[in-house]
């Protein structure tokens, strides 16, 4: 076994390329933008490149002049960027926006069961009593970050409650993969698909959240156990190209870059010694899907809980998507923050 050391110059160049391409996408204030700009925010944290913050400030300030759309759970993903902008600029208007989103989640967002956020993509009651893995990134992880930033125990406890119940509802106790969704009315997982990006949302947010907790918190062991078991299965489902499929356990399903980036970023953060070869393979597989102009390719379009595996397999991967850009940046940044990777590749 030899050491694979990520080339810092190469990774920073890849980050800049992906950021610059992301800047040329005309987003709206929604979850796609939230994930993309989270990636740019992480890029700034890792590189200190002021261009990244200047872009985010200009974009957000222009949008504020136009007026924000109605609140919904999915669009709370934009709260991640507000946290970073406050830390970068010290301007309290960004913190106020983050707090506004958190208070919406606490007091107005639709819930079911033990206070679980219902997945919503508009101001309507989109999916009655459904929990989707996506919500862990869009709402729970955001609320946890803000809770620690503000030393707000209510935010922290609510966020951890979301992680607890999303794991209870979505993680299969036999193979440790996450289903796409749970329907609390039907009491089932709808089509029962282990969707790649759903597992990326779960793995990445658990990996980030696990680092924020301490061993004296019950959820430290809960999240650590769920994540460790999930990653143990995921490394065994990695393709020869270093990626993961959009339907994880279906070999006829296409390889999907955003899922691969989210899972790989979780592997880097979790840092299990026996996962290092998988990380090195993922690096080669993911950068092979980054164009010269920074467009991340082979990213599936926005995906509802489809009726069958066949429906997932025909979702288009033609377009450049914000979540593909953002999750790829999250992976590249994780590599910078954990530079030495042991590998026999």
CSV table of C-alpha atoms in Angstrom, one decimal:
chain,number,residue,atom,x,y,z
A,1,UNK,CA,0.0,0.0,0.0
A,2,UNK,CA,1.4,3.4,-0.9
A,3,UNK,CA,0.3,6.9,-0.1
A,4,UNK,CA,-1.9,8.8,-2.4
A,5,UNK,CA,-1.4,12.5,-1.6
A,6,UNK,CA,-3.9,14.8,-3.2
A,7,UNK,CA,-2.2,17.4,-5.3
A,8,UNK,CA,-3.2,20.7,-3.6
A,9,UNK,CA,-2.4,22.8,-6.6
A,10,UNK,CA,-4.5,20.5,-8.8
A,11,UNK,CA,-7.4,20.4,-6.4
A,12,UNK,CA,-7.5,24.2,-6.0
A,13,UNK,CA,-7.5,24.6,-9.8
A,14,UNK,CA,-10.4,22.2,-10.1
A,15,UNK,CA,-12.2,24.1,-7.3
A,16,UNK,CA,-11.7,27.4,-9.1
A,17,UNK,CA,-12.9,25.9,-12.4
A,18,UNK,CA,-16.1,24.5,-10.9
A,19,UNK,CA,-16.8,27.7,-8.9
A,20,UNK,CA,-16.4,29.9,-12.0
A,21,UNK,CA,-18.8,27.7,-14.0
A,22,UNK,CA,-21.3,27.7,-11.2
A,23,UNK,CA,-21.2,31.5,-11.2
A,24,UNK,CA,-22.5,31.4,-14.8
A,25,UNK,CA,-25.7,29.6,-13.9
A,26,UNK,CA,-28.9,31.7,-13.5
A,27,UNK,CA,-30.3,30.3,-10.3
A,28,UNK,CA,-33.4,31.3,-8.4
A,29,UNK,CA,-33.6,31.4,-4.6
A,30,UNK,CA,-34.2,27.7,-4.2
A,31,UNK,CA,-32.6,24.5,-3.1
A,32,UNK,CA,-30.5,24.1,-6.3
A,33,UNK,CA,-28.9,27.4,-5.6
A,34,UNK,CA,-28.6,26.6,-1.9
A,35,UNK,CA,-26.5,23.5,-2.7
A,36,UNK,CA,-24.4,25.2,-5.4
A,37,UNK,CA,-23.7,28.2,-3.2
A,38,UNK,CA,-22.9,26.0,-0.2
A,39,UNK,CA,-20.2,24.6,-2.4
A,40,UNK,CA,-18.9,28.0,-3.3
A,41,UNK,CA,-19.0,28.9,0.4
A,42,UNK,CA,-17.0,25.8,1.3
A,43,UNK,CA,-14.5,26.7,-1.5
A,44,UNK,CA,-14.0,30.2,0.1
A,45,UNK,CA,-13.5,28.6,3.5
A,46,UNK,CA,-10.8,26.3,2.1
A,47,UNK,CA,-9.0,28.8,-0.2
A,48,UNK,CA,-9.8,32.2,1.1
A,49,UNK,CA,-10.5,33.4,-2.5
A,50,UNK,CA,-12.2,36.8,-2.0
A,51,UNK,CA,-13.7,36.5,-5.5
A,52,UNK,CA,-16.0,33.8,-4.2
A,53,UNK,CA,-17.4,35.9,-1.4
A,54,UNK,CA,-17.7,39.0,-3.6
A,55,UNK,CA,-19.8,37.0,-6.1
A,56,UNK,CA,-22.1,35.7,-3.4
A,57,UNK,CA,-22.6,39.1,-1.8
A,58,UNK,CA,-23.5,40.7,-5.2
A,59,UNK,CA,-25.9,37.9,-6.1
A,60,UNK,CA,-27.7,37.8,-2.8
A,61,UNK,CA,-27.9,41.6,-2.5
A,62,UNK,CA,-29.4,41.9,-6.0
A,63,UNK,CA,-31.9,39.2,-5.1
A,64,UNK,CA,-32.9,40.9,-1.9
A,65,UNK,CA,-33.8,44.0,-3.9
A,66,UNK,CA,-36.2,41.9,-6.0
A,67,UNK,CA,-37.8,40.2,-2.9
A,68,UNK,CA,-37.6,36.7,-1.6
A,69,UNK,CA,-40.1,34.0,-2.7
A,70,UNK,CA,-42.4,32.3,-0.1
A,71,UNK,CA,-40.7,30.2,2.5
A,72,UNK,CA,-40.5,26.4,2.1
A,73,UNK,CA,-38.4,23.7,3.7
A,74,UNK,CA,-36.3,23.0,0.5
A,75,UNK,CA,-35.3,26.6,0.0
A,76,UNK,CA,-33.9,26.8,3.6
A,77,UNK,CA,-30.8,25.4,1.9
A,78,UNK,CA,-30.0,29.0,1.1
A,79,UNK,CA,-29.5,29.5,4.9
A,80,UNK,CA,-26.1,27.8,4.5
A,81,UNK,CA,-24.8,30.7,2.4
A,82,UNK,CA,-26.2,33.2,4.8
A,83,UNK,CA,-24.2,31.7,7.6
A,84,UNK,CA,-21.0,31.9,5.5
A,85,UNK,CA,-21.7,35.5,4.3
A,86,UNK,CA,-22.2,36.7,7.9
A,87,UNK,CA,-18.9,35.0,8.9
A,88,UNK,CA,-17.1,36.5,5.9
A,89,UNK,CA,-18.5,40.1,6.1
A,90,UNK,CA,-19.8,40.6,9.6
A,91,UNK,CA,-23.0,42.1,8.1
A,92,UNK,CA,-25.9,41.2,10.3
A,93,UNK,CA,-28.5,41.2,7.5
A,94,UNK,CA,-27.2,37.8,6.4
A,95,UNK,CA,-27.5,36.5,9.9
A,96,UNK,CA,-31.0,37.9,10.1
A,97,UNK,CA,-31.9,36.0,6.9
A,98,UNK,CA,-30.5,32.8,8.4
A,99,UNK,CA,-32.5,33.3,11.6
A,100,UNK,CA,-35.6,34.1,9.6
A,101,UNK,CA,-35.3,30.7,7.9
A,102,UNK,CA,-34.6,28.9,11.2
A,103,UNK,CA,-37.7,30.5,12.8
A,104,UNK,CA,-39.8,29.5,9.8
A,105,UNK,CA,-38.6,25.9,10.3
A,106,UNK,CA,-39.2,26.1,14.0
A,107,UNK,CA,-42.7,27.7,13.9
A,108,UNK,CA,-44.3,27.3,10.5
A,109,UNK,CA,-42.9,24.4,8.5
A,110,UNK,CA,-45.3,21.5,8.1
A,111,UNK,CA,-44.4,18.6,10.4
A,112,UNK,CA,-45.8,15.1,11.2
A,113,UNK,CA,-45.2,12.4,13.8
A,114,UNK,CA,-42.6,13.4,16.3
A,115,UNK,CA,-42.0,16.8,14.9
A,116,UNK,CA,-40.5,15.6,11.6
A,117,UNK,CA,-40.2,18.1,8.8
A,118,UNK,CA,-42.5,17.2,5.9
A,119,UNK,CA,-40.6,17.5,2.6
A,120,UNK,CA,-41.9,20.5,0.7
A,121,UNK,CA,-40.7,22.0,-2.6
A,122,UNK,CA,-43.2,24.9,-2.7
A,123,UNK,CA,-45.5,26.9,-0.3
A,124,UNK,CA,-48.1,24.1,-0.8
A,125,UNK,CA,-48.6,20.8,1.1
A,126,UNK,CA,-46.6,19.0,-1.6
A,127,UNK,CA,-46.1,15.5,-0.1
A,128,UNK,CA,-48.3,14.9,2.9
A,129,UNK,CA,-46.5,13.3,5.8
A,130,UNK,CA,-43.5,12.3,3.6
A,131,UNK,CA,-39.9,12.4,4.9
A,132,UNK,CA,-37.2,12.6,2.2
A,133,UNK,CA,-33.5,12.3,2.7
A,134,UNK,CA,-33.0,15.6,0.9
A,135,UNK,CA,-34.4,17.4,4.0
A,136,UNK,CA,-31.3,16.5,6.0
A,137,UNK,CA,-29.2,18.8,3.9
A,138,UNK,CA,-31.8,21.5,3.2
A,139,UNK,CA,-33.1,21.9,6.7
A,140,UNK,CA,-31.6,19.7,9.5
A,141,UNK,CA,-27.9,20.3,8.8
A,142,UNK,CA,-28.6,24.0,8.3
A,143,UNK,CA,-30.5,24.2,11.6
A,144,UNK,CA,-27.6,22.4,13.4
A,145,UNK,CA,-25.0,24.7,12.0
A,146,UNK,CA,-26.9,27.8,13.0
A,147,UNK,CA,-27.7,26.3,16.4
A,148,UNK,CA,-24.0,25.9,17.1
A,149,UNK,CA,-23.2,29.3,15.7
A,150,UNK,CA,-25.8,31.0,17.9
A,151,UNK,CA,-25.4,28.6,20.9
A,152,UNK,CA,-29.1,28.0,20.5
A,153,UNK,CA,-30.0,24.6,22.2
A,154,UNK,CA,-33.5,24.6,20.7
A,155,UNK,CA,-32.1,24.7,17.2
A,156,UNK,CA,-29.6,22.0,18.0
A,157,UNK,CA,-32.2,19.7,19.6
A,158,UNK,CA,-34.6,20.2,16.8
A,159,UNK,CA,-32.0,19.4,14.2
A,160,UNK,CA,-30.8,16.3,16.0
A,161,UNK,CA,-34.5,15.2,16.2
A,162,UNK,CA,-34.7,15.4,12.4
A,163,UNK,CA,-31.6,13.3,12.1
A,164,UNK,CA,-32.9,10.7,14.5
A,165,UNK,CA,-36.3,10.3,12.8
A,166,UNK,CA,-35.0,10.5,9.2
A,167,UNK,CA,-32.6,7.7,10.1
A,168,UNK,CA,-35.5,5.7,11.8
A,169,UNK,CA,-37.7,6.1,8.8
A,170,UNK,CA,-35.2,5.9,5.9
A,171,UNK,CA,-32.3,3.6,6.9
A,172,UNK,CA,-32.8,0.0,6.1
A,173,UNK,CA,-31.7,-2.0,9.1
A,174,UNK,CA,-30.7,-5.0,6.9
A,175,UNK,CA,-28.3,-3.3,4.4
A,176,UNK,CA,-27.9,0.1,6.1
A,177,UNK,CA,-28.7,2.0,2.9
A,178,UNK,CA,-31.1,4.9,2.9
A,179,UNK,CA,-34.4,4.8,1.0
A,180,UNK,CA,-35.4,7.9,-0.9
A,181,UNK,CA,-38.4,8.6,1.2
A,182,UNK,CA,-40.9,7.4,3.8
A,183,UNK,CA,-44.7,7.9,3.5
A,184,UNK,CA,-46.2,8.1,7.0
A,185,UNK,CA,-49.7,7.8,5.7
A,186,UNK,CA,-49.0,4.6,3.8
A,187,UNK,CA,-46.4,3.4,6.3
A,188,UNK,CA,-44.0,2.4,3.6
A,189,UNK,CA,-41.1,3.6,1.5
A,190,UNK,CA,-43.2,4.1,-1.6
A,191,UNK,CA,-41.3,2.5,-4.5
A,192,UNK,CA,-38.6,1.4,-2.0
A,193,UNK,CA,-35.6,2.5,-4.0
A,194,UNK,CA,-32.1,3.1,-2.6
A,195,UNK,CA,-31.5,6.2,-4.6
A,196,UNK,CA,-27.9,7.3,-4.9
A,197,UNK,CA,-28.3,11.0,-4.2
A,198,UNK,CA,-30.5,10.3,-1.2
A,199,UNK,CA,-27.7,8.3,0.3
A,200,UNK,CA,-25.3,11.2,-0.5
A,201,UNK,CA,-27.5,13.7,1.3
A,202,UNK,CA,-27.6,11.3,4.3
A,203,UNK,CA,-24.0,10.4,4.4
A,204,UNK,CA,-22.6,13.9,3.8
A,205,UNK,CA,-24.8,15.6,6.4
A,206,UNK,CA,-24.2,12.9,9.0
A,207,UNK,CA,-20.4,13.1,8.4
A,208,UNK,CA,-20.5,16.9,8.9
A,209,UNK,CA,-22.8,16.8,11.8
A,210,UNK,CA,-20.9,14.0,13.6
A,211,UNK,CA,-17.8,16.3,13.7
A,212,UNK,CA,-19.9,19.0,15.5
A,213,UNK,CA,-21.1,16.8,18.3
A,214,UNK,CA,-19.3,15.4,21.3
A,215,UNK,CA,-19.2,11.9,22.8
A,216,UNK,CA,-21.4,13.0,25.8
A,217,UNK,CA,-24.3,13.7,23.5
A,218,UNK,CA,-26.5,10.6,22.8
A,219,UNK,CA,-26.9,11.5,19.1
A,220,UNK,CA,-23.1,11.4,18.7
A,221,UNK,CA,-23.2,7.6,18.9
A,222,UNK,CA,-26.5,7.4,17.0
A,223,UNK,CA,-25.2,9.4,14.0
A,224,UNK,CA,-21.8,7.8,14.1
A,225,UNK,CA,-23.3,4.3,14.0
A,226,UNK,CA,-25.7,5.1,11.2
A,227,UNK,CA,-23.0,6.7,9.2
A,228,UNK,CA,-20.4,4.0,9.7
A,229,UNK,CA,-22.8,1.2,8.8
A,230,UNK,CA,-24.0,3.1,5.7
A,231,UNK,CA,-20.5,3.8,4.4
A,232,UNK,CA,-19.5,0.1,5.0
A,233,UNK,CA,-22.2,-0.9,2.5
A,234,UNK,CA,-21.6,2.0,0.1
A,235,UNK,CA,-17.9,1.2,-0.4
A,236,UNK,CA,-18.9,-2.3,-1.5
A,237,UNK,CA,-21.2,-0.8,-4.1
A,238,UNK,CA,-18.7,1.5,-5.7
A,239,UNK,CA,-18.2,0.9,-9.4
A,240,UNK,CA,-15.0,0.1,-11.2
A,241,UNK,CA,-14.9,3.7,-12.4
A,242,UNK,CA,-14.9,4.9,-8.7
A,243,UNK,CA,-18.5,6.2,-8.8
A,244,UNK,CA,-21.9,5.1,-7.5
A,245,UNK,CA,-25.1,4.4,-9.4
A,246,UNK,CA,-28.3,6.4,-9.3
A,247,UNK,CA,-30.0,3.2,-8.1
A,248,UNK,CA,-27.3,1.9,-5.9
A,249,UNK,CA,-28.0,-1.8,-6.1
A,250,UNK,CA,-28.9,-2.0,-9.8
A,251,UNK,CA,-26.0,-2.7,-12.1
A,252,UNK,CA,-28.0,-1.6,-15.1
A,253,UNK,CA,-28.4,1.9,-13.6
A,254,UNK,CA,-26.1,4.7,-14.7
A,255,UNK,CA,-23.3,6.1,-12.7
A,256,UNK,CA,-24.2,9.5,-11.2
A,257,UNK,CA,-21.7,12.2,-10.3
A,258,UNK,CA,-23.5,14.1,-7.6
A,259,UNK,CA,-24.2,11.0,-5.6
A,260,UNK,CA,-20.6,9.9,-6.0
A,261,UNK,CA,-19.3,13.3,-4.8
A,262,UNK,CA,-21.6,13.4,-1.7
A,263,UNK,CA,-20.6,9.9,-0.7
A,264,UNK,CA,-16.9,10.5,-1.4
A,265,UNK,CA,-17.0,13.7,0.7
A,266,UNK,CA,-18.5,11.7,3.6
A,267,UNK,CA,-15.8,9.0,3.2
A,268,UNK,CA,-13.1,11.7,3.4
A,269,UNK,CA,-14.6,13.2,6.5
A,270,UNK,CA,-15.2,9.9,8.2
A,271,UNK,CA,-11.6,8.9,7.4
A,272,UNK,CA,-11.8,5.1,8.0
A,273,UNK,CA,-8.4,3.6,7.1
A,274,UNK,CA,-10.0,0.8,5.1
A,275,UNK,CA,-11.9,3.3,3.0
A,276,UNK,CA,-8.9,5.2,1.6
A,277,UNK,CA,-8.7,3.2,-1.6
A,278,UNK,CA,-12.4,4.0,-2.3
A,279,UNK,CA,-11.6,7.7,-1.9
A,280,UNK,CA,-8.7,7.6,-4.3
A,281,UNK,CA,-10.9,5.8,-6.9
A,282,UNK,CA,-13.7,8.3,-6.4
A,283,UNK,CA,-11.3,11.2,-7.0
A,284,UNK,CA,-10.3,9.8,-10.4
A,285,UNK,CA,-13.9,9.0,-11.3
A,286,UNK,CA,-15.2,12.4,-10.3
A,287,UNK,CA,-12.6,14.6,-11.9
A,288,UNK,CA,-13.1,12.6,-15.1
A,289,UNK,CA,-16.6,14.1,-15.1
A,290,UNK,CA,-15.4,17.7,-14.7
A,291,UNK,CA,-15.2,19.5,-18.1
A,292,UNK,CA,-12.5,22.0,-18.9
A,293,UNK,CA,-15.0,24.8,-18.3
A,294,UNK,CA,-15.8,23.4,-14.8
A,295,UNK,CA,-19.2,21.9,-15.7
A,296,UNK,CA,-19.8,18.7,-13.7
A,297,UNK,CA,-21.3,16.1,-16.0
A,298,UNK,CA,-23.5,13.0,-15.6
A,299,UNK,CA,-25.6,14.6,-12.8
A,300,UNK,CA,-29.3,13.4,-12.7
A,301,UNK,CA,-32.0,16.1,-12.9
A,302,UNK,CA,-34.2,16.9,-9.9
A,303,UNK,CA,-35.9,13.6,-9.0
A,304,UNK,CA,-39.2,13.0,-7.2
A,305,UNK,CA,-39.8,9.6,-5.6
A,306,UNK,CA,-40.3,7.7,-8.7
A,307,UNK,CA,-42.7,4.7,-9.1
A,308,UNK,CA,-40.0,2.2,-10.1
A,309,UNK,CA,-36.3,1.6,-10.6
A,310,UNK,CA,-36.8,1.9,-14.3
A,311,UNK,CA,-38.2,5.4,-13.8
A,312,UNK,CA,-35.1,6.5,-11.9
A,313,UNK,CA,-32.9,5.0,-14.6
A,314,UNK,CA,-34.3,7.3,-17.3
A,315,UNK,CA,-34.0,10.6,-15.4
A,316,UNK,CA,-31.9,12.9,-17.6
A,317,UNK,CA,-28.3,13.6,-16.8
A,318,UNK,CA,-27.8,16.0,-19.7
A,319,UNK,CA,-27.8,19.4,-17.9
A,320,UNK,CA,-25.4,21.1,-15.6
A,321,UNK,CA,-27.1,21.1,-12.2
A,322,UNK,CA,-26.5,23.2,-9.1
A,323,UNK,CA,-26.4,20.2,-6.8
A,324,UNK,CA,-23.8,18.5,-9.0
A,325,UNK,CA,-21.6,21.6,-8.8
A,326,UNK,CA,-22.1,22.1,-5.1
A,327,UNK,CA,-21.5,18.5,-4.0
A,328,UNK,CA,-18.4,18.2,-6.2
A,329,UNK,CA,-17.1,21.3,-4.5
A,330,UNK,CA,-17.8,19.8,-1.1
A,331,UNK,CA,-15.8,16.7,-2.1
A,332,UNK,CA,-12.8,18.7,-3.4
A,333,UNK,CA,-12.8,20.9,-0.3
A,334,UNK,CA,-12.9,17.9,1.9
A,335,UNK,CA,-9.8,16.6,0.1
A,336,UNK,CA,-8.0,19.9,0.8
A,337,UNK,CA,-8.8,19.7,4.4
A,338,UNK,CA,-7.6,16.1,4.6
A,339,UNK,CA,-4.7,16.1,2.3
A,340,UNK,CA,-3.1,12.7,2.8
A,341,UNK,CA,-5.0,9.7,1.6
A,342,UNK,CA,-3.5,6.2,1.9
A,343,UNK,CA,-4.1,4.2,-1.3
A,344,UNK,CA,-2.6,1.2,-3.1
A,345,UNK,CA,-4.0,2.5,-6.5
